[in-house]
Coordinates of C-alpha atoms and ligand atoms in Angstrom, one line a residue:
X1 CA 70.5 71.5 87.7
X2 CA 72.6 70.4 90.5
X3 CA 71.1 68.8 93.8
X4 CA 72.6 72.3 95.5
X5 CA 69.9 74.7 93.6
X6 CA 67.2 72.5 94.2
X7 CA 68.4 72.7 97.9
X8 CA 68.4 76.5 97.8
X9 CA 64.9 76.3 96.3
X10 CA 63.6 74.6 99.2
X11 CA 61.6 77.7 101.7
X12 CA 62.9 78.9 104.8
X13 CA 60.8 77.9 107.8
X14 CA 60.3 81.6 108.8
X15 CA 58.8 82.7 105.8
X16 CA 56.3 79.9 106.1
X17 CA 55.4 80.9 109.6
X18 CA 55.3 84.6 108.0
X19 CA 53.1 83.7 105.0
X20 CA 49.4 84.5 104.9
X21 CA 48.7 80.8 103.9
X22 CA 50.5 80.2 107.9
X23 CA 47.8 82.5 109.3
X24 CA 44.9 80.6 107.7
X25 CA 46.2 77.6 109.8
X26 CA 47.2 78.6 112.9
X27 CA 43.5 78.9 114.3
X28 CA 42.8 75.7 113.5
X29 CA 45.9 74.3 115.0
X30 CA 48.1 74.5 118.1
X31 CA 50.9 76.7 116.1
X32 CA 54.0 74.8 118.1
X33 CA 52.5 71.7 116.5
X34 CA 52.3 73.2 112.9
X35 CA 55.5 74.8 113.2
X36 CA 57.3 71.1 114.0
X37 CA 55.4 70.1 111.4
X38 CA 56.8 72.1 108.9
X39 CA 60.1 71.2 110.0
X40 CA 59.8 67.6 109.4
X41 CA 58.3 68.8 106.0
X42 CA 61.1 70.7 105.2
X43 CA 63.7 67.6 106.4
X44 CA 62.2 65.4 104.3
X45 CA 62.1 67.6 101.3
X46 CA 65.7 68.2 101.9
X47 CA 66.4 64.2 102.8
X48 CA 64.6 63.6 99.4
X49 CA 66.6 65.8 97.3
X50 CA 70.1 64.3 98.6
X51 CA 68.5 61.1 98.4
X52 CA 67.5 60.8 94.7
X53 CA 69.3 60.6 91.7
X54 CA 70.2 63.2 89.2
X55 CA 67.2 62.1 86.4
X56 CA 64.6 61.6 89.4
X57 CA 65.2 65.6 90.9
X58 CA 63.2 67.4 88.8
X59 CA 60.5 64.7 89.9
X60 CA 60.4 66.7 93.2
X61 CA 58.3 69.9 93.5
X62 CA 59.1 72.2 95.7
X63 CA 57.1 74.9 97.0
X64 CA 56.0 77.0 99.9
X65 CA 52.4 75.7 99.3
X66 CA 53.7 72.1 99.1
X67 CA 55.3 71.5 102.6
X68 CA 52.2 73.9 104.4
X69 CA 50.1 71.6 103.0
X70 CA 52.3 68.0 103.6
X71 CA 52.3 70.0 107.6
X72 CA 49.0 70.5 107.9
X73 CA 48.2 67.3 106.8
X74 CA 50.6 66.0 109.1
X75 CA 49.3 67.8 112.0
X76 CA 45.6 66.4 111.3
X77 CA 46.6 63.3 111.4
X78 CA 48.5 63.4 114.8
X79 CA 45.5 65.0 116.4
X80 CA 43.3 62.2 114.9
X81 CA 42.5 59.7 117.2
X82 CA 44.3 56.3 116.1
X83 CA 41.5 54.2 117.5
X84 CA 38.3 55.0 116.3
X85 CA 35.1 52.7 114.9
X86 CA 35.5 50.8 111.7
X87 CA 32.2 49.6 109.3
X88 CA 32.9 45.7 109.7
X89 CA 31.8 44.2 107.0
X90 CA 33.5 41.0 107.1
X91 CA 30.4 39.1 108.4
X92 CA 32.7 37.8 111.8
X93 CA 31.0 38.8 114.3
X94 CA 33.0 38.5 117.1
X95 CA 36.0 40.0 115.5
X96 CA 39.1 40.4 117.6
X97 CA 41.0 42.6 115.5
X98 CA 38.2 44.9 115.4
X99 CA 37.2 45.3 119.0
X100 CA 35.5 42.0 119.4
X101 CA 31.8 42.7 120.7
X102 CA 30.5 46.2 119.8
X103 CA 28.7 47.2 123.1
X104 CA 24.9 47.9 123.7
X105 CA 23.6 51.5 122.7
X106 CA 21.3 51.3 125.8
X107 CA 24.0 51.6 128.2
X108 CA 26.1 54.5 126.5
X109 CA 24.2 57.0 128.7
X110 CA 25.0 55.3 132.1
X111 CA 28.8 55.0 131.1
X112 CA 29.4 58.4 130.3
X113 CA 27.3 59.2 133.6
X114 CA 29.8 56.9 135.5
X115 CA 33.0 57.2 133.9
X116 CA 32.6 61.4 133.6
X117 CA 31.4 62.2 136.8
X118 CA 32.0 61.3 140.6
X119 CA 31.0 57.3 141.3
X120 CA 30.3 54.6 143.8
X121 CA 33.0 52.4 142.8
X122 CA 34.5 51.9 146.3
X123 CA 32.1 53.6 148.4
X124 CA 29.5 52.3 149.9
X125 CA 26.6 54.9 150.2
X126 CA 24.0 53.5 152.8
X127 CA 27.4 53.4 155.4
X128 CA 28.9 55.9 154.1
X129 CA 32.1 54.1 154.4
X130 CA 34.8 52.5 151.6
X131 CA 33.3 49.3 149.0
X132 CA 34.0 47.0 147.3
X133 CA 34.6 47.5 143.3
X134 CA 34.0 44.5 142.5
X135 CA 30.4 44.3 144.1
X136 CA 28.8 46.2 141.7
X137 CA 28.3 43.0 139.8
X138 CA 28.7 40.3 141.8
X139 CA 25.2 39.4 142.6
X140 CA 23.7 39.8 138.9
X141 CA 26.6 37.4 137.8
X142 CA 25.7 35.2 140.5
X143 CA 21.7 35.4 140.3
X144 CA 22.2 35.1 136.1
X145 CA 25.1 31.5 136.3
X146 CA 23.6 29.7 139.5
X147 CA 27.1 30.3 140.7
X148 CA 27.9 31.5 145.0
X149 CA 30.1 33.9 144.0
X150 CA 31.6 36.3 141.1
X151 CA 34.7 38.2 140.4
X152 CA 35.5 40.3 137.4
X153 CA 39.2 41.2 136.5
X154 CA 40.7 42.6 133.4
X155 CA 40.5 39.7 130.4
X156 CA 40.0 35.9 130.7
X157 CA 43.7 35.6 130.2
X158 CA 44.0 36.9 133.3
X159 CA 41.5 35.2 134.8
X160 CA 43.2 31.8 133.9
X161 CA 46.7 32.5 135.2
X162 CA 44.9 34.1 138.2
X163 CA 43.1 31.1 139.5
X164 CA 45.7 28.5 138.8
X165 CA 47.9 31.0 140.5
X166 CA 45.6 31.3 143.4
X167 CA 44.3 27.4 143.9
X168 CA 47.5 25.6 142.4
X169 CA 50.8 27.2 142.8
X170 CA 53.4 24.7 143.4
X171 CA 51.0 21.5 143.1
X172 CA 49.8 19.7 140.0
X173 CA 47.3 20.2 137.4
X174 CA 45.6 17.4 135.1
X175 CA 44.7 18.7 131.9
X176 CA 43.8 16.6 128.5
X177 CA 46.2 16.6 125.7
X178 CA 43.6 17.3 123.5
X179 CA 43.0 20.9 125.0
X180 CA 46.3 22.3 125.8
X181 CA 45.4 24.9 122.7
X182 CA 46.9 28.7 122.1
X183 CA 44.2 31.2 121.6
X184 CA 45.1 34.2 119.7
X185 CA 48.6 33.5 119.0
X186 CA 50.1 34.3 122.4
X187 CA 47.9 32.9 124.7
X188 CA 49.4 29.1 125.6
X189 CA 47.3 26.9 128.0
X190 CA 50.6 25.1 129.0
X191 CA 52.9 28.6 129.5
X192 CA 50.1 30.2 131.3
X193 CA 50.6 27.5 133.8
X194 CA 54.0 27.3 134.1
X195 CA 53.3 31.4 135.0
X196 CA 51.1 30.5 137.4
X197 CA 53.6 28.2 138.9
X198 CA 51.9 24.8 138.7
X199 CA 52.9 22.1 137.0
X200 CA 50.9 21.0 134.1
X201 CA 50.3 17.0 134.0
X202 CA 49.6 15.9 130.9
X203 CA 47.0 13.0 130.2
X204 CA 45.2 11.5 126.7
X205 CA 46.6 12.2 123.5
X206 CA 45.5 15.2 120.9
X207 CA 42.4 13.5 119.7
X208 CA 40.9 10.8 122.5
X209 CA 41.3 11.1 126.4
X210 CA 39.2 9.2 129.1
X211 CA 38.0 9.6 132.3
X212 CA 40.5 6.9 133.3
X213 CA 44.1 9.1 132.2
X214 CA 42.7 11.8 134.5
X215 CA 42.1 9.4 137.2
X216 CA 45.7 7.8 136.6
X217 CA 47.3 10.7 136.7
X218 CA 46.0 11.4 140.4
X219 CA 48.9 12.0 143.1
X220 CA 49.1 13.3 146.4
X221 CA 50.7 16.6 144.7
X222 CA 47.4 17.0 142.5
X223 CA 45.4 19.7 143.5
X224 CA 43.3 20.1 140.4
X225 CA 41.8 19.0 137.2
X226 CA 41.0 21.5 134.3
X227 CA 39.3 21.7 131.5
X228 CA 39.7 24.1 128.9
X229 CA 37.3 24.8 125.5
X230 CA 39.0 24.2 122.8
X231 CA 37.2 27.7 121.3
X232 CA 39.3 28.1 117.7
X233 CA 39.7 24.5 116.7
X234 CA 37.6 21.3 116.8
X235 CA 38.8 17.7 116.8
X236 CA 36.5 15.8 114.7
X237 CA 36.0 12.3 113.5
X238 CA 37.9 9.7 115.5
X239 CA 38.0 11.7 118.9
X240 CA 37.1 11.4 122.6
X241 CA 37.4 14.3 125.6
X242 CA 35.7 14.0 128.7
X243 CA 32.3 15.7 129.6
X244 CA 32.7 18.1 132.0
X245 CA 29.7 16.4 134.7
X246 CA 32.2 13.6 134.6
X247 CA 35.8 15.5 135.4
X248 CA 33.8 17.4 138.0
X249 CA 32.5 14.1 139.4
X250 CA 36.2 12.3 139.3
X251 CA 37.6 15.5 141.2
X252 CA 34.8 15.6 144.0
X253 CA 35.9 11.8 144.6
X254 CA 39.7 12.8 145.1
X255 CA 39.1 16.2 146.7
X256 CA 40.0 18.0 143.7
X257 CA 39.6 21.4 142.7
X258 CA 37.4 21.7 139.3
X259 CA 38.4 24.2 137.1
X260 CA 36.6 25.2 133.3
X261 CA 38.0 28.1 130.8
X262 CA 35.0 28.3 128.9
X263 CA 37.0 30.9 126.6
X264 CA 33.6 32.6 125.0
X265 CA 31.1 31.6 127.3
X266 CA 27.8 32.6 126.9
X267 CA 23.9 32.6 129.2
X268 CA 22.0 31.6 125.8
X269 CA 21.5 28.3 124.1
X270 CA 21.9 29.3 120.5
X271 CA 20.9 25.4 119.1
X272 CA 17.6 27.0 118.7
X273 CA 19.1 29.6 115.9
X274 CA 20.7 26.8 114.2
X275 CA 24.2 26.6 115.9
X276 CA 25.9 23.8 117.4
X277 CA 25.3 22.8 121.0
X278 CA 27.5 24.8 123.7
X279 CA 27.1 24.5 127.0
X280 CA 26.1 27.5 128.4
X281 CA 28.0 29.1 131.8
X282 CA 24.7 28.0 133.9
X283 CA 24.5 24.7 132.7
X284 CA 28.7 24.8 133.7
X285 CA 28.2 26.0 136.9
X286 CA 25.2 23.4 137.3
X287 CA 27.3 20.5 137.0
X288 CA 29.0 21.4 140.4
X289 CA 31.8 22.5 139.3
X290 CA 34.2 24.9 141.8
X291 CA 35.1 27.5 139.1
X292 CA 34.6 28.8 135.9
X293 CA 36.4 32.2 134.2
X294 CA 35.0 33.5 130.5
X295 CA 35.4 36.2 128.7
X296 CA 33.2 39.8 129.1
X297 CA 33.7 40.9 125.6
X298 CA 33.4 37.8 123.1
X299 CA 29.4 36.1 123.1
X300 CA 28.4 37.7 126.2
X301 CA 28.1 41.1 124.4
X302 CA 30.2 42.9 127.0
X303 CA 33.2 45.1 127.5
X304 CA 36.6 43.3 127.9
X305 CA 37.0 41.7 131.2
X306 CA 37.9 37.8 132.4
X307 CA 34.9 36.9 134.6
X308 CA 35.2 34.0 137.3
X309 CA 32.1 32.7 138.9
X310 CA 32.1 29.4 141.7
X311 CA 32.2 28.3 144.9
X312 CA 32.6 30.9 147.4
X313 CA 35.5 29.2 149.5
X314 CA 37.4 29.5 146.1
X315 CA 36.7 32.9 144.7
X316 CA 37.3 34.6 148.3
X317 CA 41.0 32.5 148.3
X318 CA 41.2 33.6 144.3
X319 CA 40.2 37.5 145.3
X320 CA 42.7 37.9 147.7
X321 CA 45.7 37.3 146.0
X322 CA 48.2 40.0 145.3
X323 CA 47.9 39.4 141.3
X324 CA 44.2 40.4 141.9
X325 CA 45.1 44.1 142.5
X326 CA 47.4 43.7 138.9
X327 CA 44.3 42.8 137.2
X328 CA 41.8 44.9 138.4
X329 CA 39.2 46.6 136.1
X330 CA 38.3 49.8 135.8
X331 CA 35.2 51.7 136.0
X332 CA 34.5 51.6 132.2
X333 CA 34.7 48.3 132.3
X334 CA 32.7 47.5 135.3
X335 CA 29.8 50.2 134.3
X336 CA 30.0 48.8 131.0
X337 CA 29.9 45.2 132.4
X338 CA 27.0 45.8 135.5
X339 CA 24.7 47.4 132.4
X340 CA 25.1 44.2 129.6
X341 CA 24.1 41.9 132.4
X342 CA 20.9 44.0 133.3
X343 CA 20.1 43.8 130.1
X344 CA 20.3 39.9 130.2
X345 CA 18.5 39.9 133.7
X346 CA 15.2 41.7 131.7
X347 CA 15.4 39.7 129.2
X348 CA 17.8 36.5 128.6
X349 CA 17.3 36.3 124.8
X350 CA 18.8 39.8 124.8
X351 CA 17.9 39.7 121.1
X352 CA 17.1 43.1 120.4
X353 CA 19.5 45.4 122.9
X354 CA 23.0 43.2 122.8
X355 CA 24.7 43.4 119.2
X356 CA 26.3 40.4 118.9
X357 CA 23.1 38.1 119.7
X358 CA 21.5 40.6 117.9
X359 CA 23.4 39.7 114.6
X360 CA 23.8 36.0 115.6
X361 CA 20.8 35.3 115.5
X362 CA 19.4 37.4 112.1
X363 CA 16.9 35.8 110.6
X364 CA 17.6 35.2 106.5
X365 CA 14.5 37.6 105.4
X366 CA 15.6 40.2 107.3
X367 CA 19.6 39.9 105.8
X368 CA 17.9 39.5 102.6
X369 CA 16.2 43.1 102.9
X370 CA 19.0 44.5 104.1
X371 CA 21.2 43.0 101.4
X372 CA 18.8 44.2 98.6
X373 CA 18.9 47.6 100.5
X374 CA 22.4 47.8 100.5
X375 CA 22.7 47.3 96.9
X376 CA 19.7 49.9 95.8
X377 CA 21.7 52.6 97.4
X378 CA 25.1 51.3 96.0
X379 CA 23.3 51.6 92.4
X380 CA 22.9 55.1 93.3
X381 CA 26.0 56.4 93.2
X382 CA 27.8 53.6 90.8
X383 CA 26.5 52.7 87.8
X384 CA 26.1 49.2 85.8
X385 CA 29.4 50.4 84.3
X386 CA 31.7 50.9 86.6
X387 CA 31.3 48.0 88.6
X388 CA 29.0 44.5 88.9
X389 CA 27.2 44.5 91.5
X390 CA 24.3 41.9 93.2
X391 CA 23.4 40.2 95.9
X392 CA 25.2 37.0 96.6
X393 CA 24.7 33.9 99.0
X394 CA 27.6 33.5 102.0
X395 CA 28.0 32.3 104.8
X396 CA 29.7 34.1 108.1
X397 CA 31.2 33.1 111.3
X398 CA 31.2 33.9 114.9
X399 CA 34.5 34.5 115.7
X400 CA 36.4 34.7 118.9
X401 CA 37.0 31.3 119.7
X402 CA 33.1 30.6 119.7
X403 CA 31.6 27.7 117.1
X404 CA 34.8 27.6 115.0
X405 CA 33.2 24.8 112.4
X406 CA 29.8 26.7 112.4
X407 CA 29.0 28.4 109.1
X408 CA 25.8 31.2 109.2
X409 CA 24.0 31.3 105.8
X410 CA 24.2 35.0 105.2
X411 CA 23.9 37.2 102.3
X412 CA 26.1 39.9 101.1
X413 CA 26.9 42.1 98.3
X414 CA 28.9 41.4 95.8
X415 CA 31.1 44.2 93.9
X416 CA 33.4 43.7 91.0
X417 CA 34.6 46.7 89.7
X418 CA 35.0 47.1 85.4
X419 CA 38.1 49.2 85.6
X420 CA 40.3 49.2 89.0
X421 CA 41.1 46.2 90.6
X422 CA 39.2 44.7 93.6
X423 CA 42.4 45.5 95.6
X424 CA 42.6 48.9 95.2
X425 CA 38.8 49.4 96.1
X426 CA 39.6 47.5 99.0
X427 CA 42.8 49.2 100.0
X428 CA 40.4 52.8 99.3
X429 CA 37.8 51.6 101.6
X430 CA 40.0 51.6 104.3
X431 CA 40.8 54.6 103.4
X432 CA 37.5 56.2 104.0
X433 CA 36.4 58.0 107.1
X434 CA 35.4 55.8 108.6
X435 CA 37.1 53.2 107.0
X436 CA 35.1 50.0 105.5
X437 CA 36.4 46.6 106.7
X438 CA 35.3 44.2 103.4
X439 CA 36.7 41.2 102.4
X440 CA 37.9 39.9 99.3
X441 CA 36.8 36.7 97.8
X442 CA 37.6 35.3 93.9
X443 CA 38.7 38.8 93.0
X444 CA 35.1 40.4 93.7
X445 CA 34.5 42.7 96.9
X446 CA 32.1 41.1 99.3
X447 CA 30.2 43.2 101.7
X448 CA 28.5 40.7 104.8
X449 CA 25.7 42.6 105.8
X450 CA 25.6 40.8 109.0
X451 CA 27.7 42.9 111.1
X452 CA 26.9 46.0 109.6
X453 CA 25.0 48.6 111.5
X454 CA 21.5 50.4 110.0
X455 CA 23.9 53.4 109.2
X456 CA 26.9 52.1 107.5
X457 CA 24.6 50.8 104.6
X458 CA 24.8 54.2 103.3
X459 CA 28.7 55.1 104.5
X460 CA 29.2 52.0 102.4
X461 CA 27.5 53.4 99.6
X462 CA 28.8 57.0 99.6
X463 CA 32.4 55.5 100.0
X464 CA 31.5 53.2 96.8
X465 CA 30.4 56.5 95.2
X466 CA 33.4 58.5 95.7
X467 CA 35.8 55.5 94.7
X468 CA 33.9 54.0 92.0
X469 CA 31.2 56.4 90.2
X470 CA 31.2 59.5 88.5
X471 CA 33.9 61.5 86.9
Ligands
PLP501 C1 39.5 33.8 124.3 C2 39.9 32.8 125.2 C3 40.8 33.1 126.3 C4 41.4 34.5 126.4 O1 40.3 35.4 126.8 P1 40.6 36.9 126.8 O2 39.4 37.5 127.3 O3 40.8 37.3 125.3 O4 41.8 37.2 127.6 C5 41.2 32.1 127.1 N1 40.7 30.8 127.0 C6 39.9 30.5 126.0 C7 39.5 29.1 126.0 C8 39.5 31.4 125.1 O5 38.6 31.1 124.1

C-alpha cells in the first residue's frame, strides 16, 4: 500500500466529534480540550505515516478508537497535576529532589484555614490597623534560638545574598578557603557574594585555616567575617577550620560583623541518636554571634523559607532593604512555618509530630517491624517465584546538606525479580499512581523503610502486585 491510502484511512476529526464513543467523553472532559486533543492525535498519526518507511507502515494502526483513546489519554494527563506526592523510599530523608522535609500532619488544618480563607497577615487585629507579615513568627523564632530578633524570607539562598547585601555591599568579607563550597549545584558561596556586591577575601587553604589568616586579612575596608557549614562535604584527616566562638571573638575585637550560614540548621542535638555533633542554632546564637540564616525546610521540619535570627541593630538594617520585598514569603509559607515552630515550643524533641526527626531518629526495632511488615504484605501479592524477596541490612542518610559522612543503620527490603529486570520494576514503580521512589543497588530493588509513611507499605505492595504477581 502506498503512504497516500494509509493517509486517507486516517478519520476525520468531525466524525470523531460526531461518534457515540465522543459523547461518552465529553462529560468527563472540557470538550474544547478533547477536541485539540484529537487534533494532535490525528497530526501525529499523519506525521507518523509520512515519517516511516515503506516495511514499517503497516506497523501503524489506524482507527477511530485509536486516536479517541491516544486524546483522552492526552487530556488526562494535562489535567493531572504535575506536582503531586511520591512514596520515597530511598531512605534520604531530607531529599531535595523530592520536596525536602515532608511537613507535619498536625498543622494541615490551620494552613488550609489560613491560606483558603480571609487572614491576619498584615493586619493587626487589637488596632485594627496594617501589620507586619513577618511578626507572625518573630517572637517564637526568637524565644526558641536565644536570638533579639528574627526574619523569615523565601529560601536560605536568599537569606545569604540578602544579608551580605544588606551589612557588606561594597566592603570586604573574610571567608576560609576551606568553606567557599556550592550547594546544590548552583548555589556558589563566592558568586553569591560577588551578587551581593562585596568582595570575598580569601584566607586558609581547602583543608587548614587559623584564627591568625582571618586576623591578617583585617583591613580598614573589612566589614565582616563569615562562616559558612560546609553541609554536603567534610574535610577529614589532616584539617583545621576555626570554631565559630573564636571567629565571633576575633570580629568583636575589630568591630566586625559576625555572620554564620548554618545551611540545615537545626534546635535538636541529635548526638544522643547516634549522629555526629552539630551545633545547633541556639548554641550559634549563644556564642554571640550578630547573625545567623538556615534553612525552613531541610532538619527543622518546615516549609521552604531562609530564616535569619541576630542582633536586632542588624536584622532591622537587613529587613529594610529593598531586596527584602523580592524575597518575601508568602502565607503558606509563613502559616506553615509559625505552626512547625509551635510544635517545637511544646515539645523540643518534636519526635512524634515533625517527620523528619520523626524518621531521624527511628529506633532499629521499630524499622525492623516495619521492614518485616512490609515484606508480609509484598508476599501477598508476589510469590517466591516471581521475585526474591527479604529483609536486608542498610544504611540511610540525611540528606540536604546535613551529616554528609553520617550513615543510619536502617533496614529495608530487598526485591529481585526472577523474570524482568530490576530496571524495568524500577522504571514501573514510577509509574504507579503514586509513583514509588526505590533505589537500585547490585541489581536488586531496595525499598528503605525509613522514609516511608504507615500507608505506602501497602501502595508499595499493591504496585509490586500489579507489576510482579499473577497472570
Ligand atoms: C542548603 C544550604 C543553602 C541553601 O539553602 P536553601 O534553603 O536551599 O536556599 C545555603 N547554605 C548552606 C550552607 C546550605 O547547606
Amino acid at each position: 500500500m502506498e503512504k497516500k491510502e494509509f493517509l486517507r484511512k486516517i478519520p476525520a476529526i468531525d466524525k470523531i466529534i460526531n461518534s457515540s464513543e465522543f459523547d461518552r467523553y465529553k462529560d468527563k472532559y472540557p470538550k474544547d480540550l478533547l477536541i485539540e486533543c484529537i487534533r494532535d492525535e490525528v497530526d501525529n498519526l499523519r506525521k507518523q505515516i509520512l515519517n516511516s518507511s515503506e516495511d514499517k507502515l503497516c506497523k501503524i494502526e489506524i482507527s477511530r478508537e485509536i486516536v479517541l483513546r491516544g486524546a483522552v489519554e492526552k487530556a488526562r494527563r494535562l489535567l493531572e497535576p504535575s506536582l503531586r506526592r511520591v512514596v520515597n523510599a530511598t531512605g534520604t530523608v531530607v531529599h531535595t529532589n523530592l520536596g525536602r522535609a515532608p511537613l507535619s500532619s498536625k498543622i494541615k488544618e490551620h494552613l488550609w484555614e489560613v491560606a483558603g480563607r480571609y487572614s491576619t497577615l498584615e493586619y493587626n487585629v487589637e488596632r485594627g490597623t496594617r501589620g507586619s507579615r513577618y511578626s507572625h513568627v518573630e517572637s517564637m523564632l526568637c524565644r526558641l534560638t536565644g536570638a533579639e530578633a528574627a526574619f523569615v524570607v523565601n529560601n536560605n539562598a536568599g537569606a545569604v545574598l540578602l544579608v551580605l547585601s544588606a551589612l557588606a555591599k561594597n566592603k570586604e568579607v573574610i571567608v576560609s578557603r576551606g568553606e567557599l563550597v556550592e550547594i546544590g549545584g548552583s548555589f556558589r558561596i563566592p558568586e553569591i557574594i560577588a551578587q551581593s556586591g562585596a568582595k570575598l577575601i580569601e584566607v586558609g587553604t581547602t583543608n587548614k585555616t587559623y584564627l591568625e589568616d582571618y586576623r591578617k586579612a583585617i583591613t580598614e575596608n573589612t566589614v565582616a567575617l563569615l562562616k559558612v557549614h560546609t553541609s554536603n562535604y567534610r574535610i577529614c584527616g589532616f584539617s583545621h577550620q576555626v570554631k565559630g566562638a573564636e571567629l565571633v571573638r576575633l570580629a568583636q575585637q575589630y568591630d566586625l560583623i559576625s555572620i554564620e550560614d548554618l545551611g540545615s540548621g537545626t534546635f535538636i542535638d541529635f548526638t544522643a541518636y547516634g549522629l555526629s555533633y552539630e551545633p545547633t542554632v541556639t548554641e550559634t546564637v549563644e556564642t554571640g554571634i550578630d547573625i545567623v540564616t538556615f534553612s525552613g525546610d531541610k532538619l527543622l521540619g518546615g516549609p521552604q523559607g531562609g530564616i535569619i535570627v541576630g542582633k536586632r541593630e542588624y536584622v532591622e538594617r537587613i529587613k529594610h532593604h529593598p531586596l527584602t520585598r523580592a524575597l518575601r514569603v508568602d502565607k503558606m509559607t509563613l502559616a506553615a512555618l509559625e505552626m512547625t515552630l509551635k510544635l517545637y515550643l511544646e515539645d523540643i524533641q518534636c519526635v512524634e509530630h515533625l517527620p523528619v526527626i520523626n524518621m531521624i531518629t527511628m529506633p532499629v526495632e521499630k524499622l525492623t517491624a516495619r521492614a518485616n511488615r512490609l515484606l508480609a504484605l509484598i508476599k501477598k501479592e508476589v510469590s517466591e517465584t516471581d521475585a526474591k524477596m527479604m529483609v536486608v541490612d542498610d544504611f540511610s542518610m540525611v540528606g540536604g546538606g546535613a551529616f554528609p559522612t553520617d550513615k543510619l543503620p536502617t533496614k529495608t527490603v530487598a526485591i529481585k525479580p526472577e523474570r524482568v529486570s530490576s530496571e524495568e520494576v524500577e522504571k514501573r514503580l514510577r509509574q504507579n499512581d503514586p509513583p514509588v521512589i526505590a533505589r537500585i543497588k547490585d541489581d536488586v530493588i531496595v525499598f528503605d523503610v525509613r522514609t516511608l509513611f504507615d500507608d505506602d507499605l501497602k501502595t508499595i505492595a499493591d504496585s509490586l502486585g500489579k507489576i510482579l504477581g499473577g497472570d
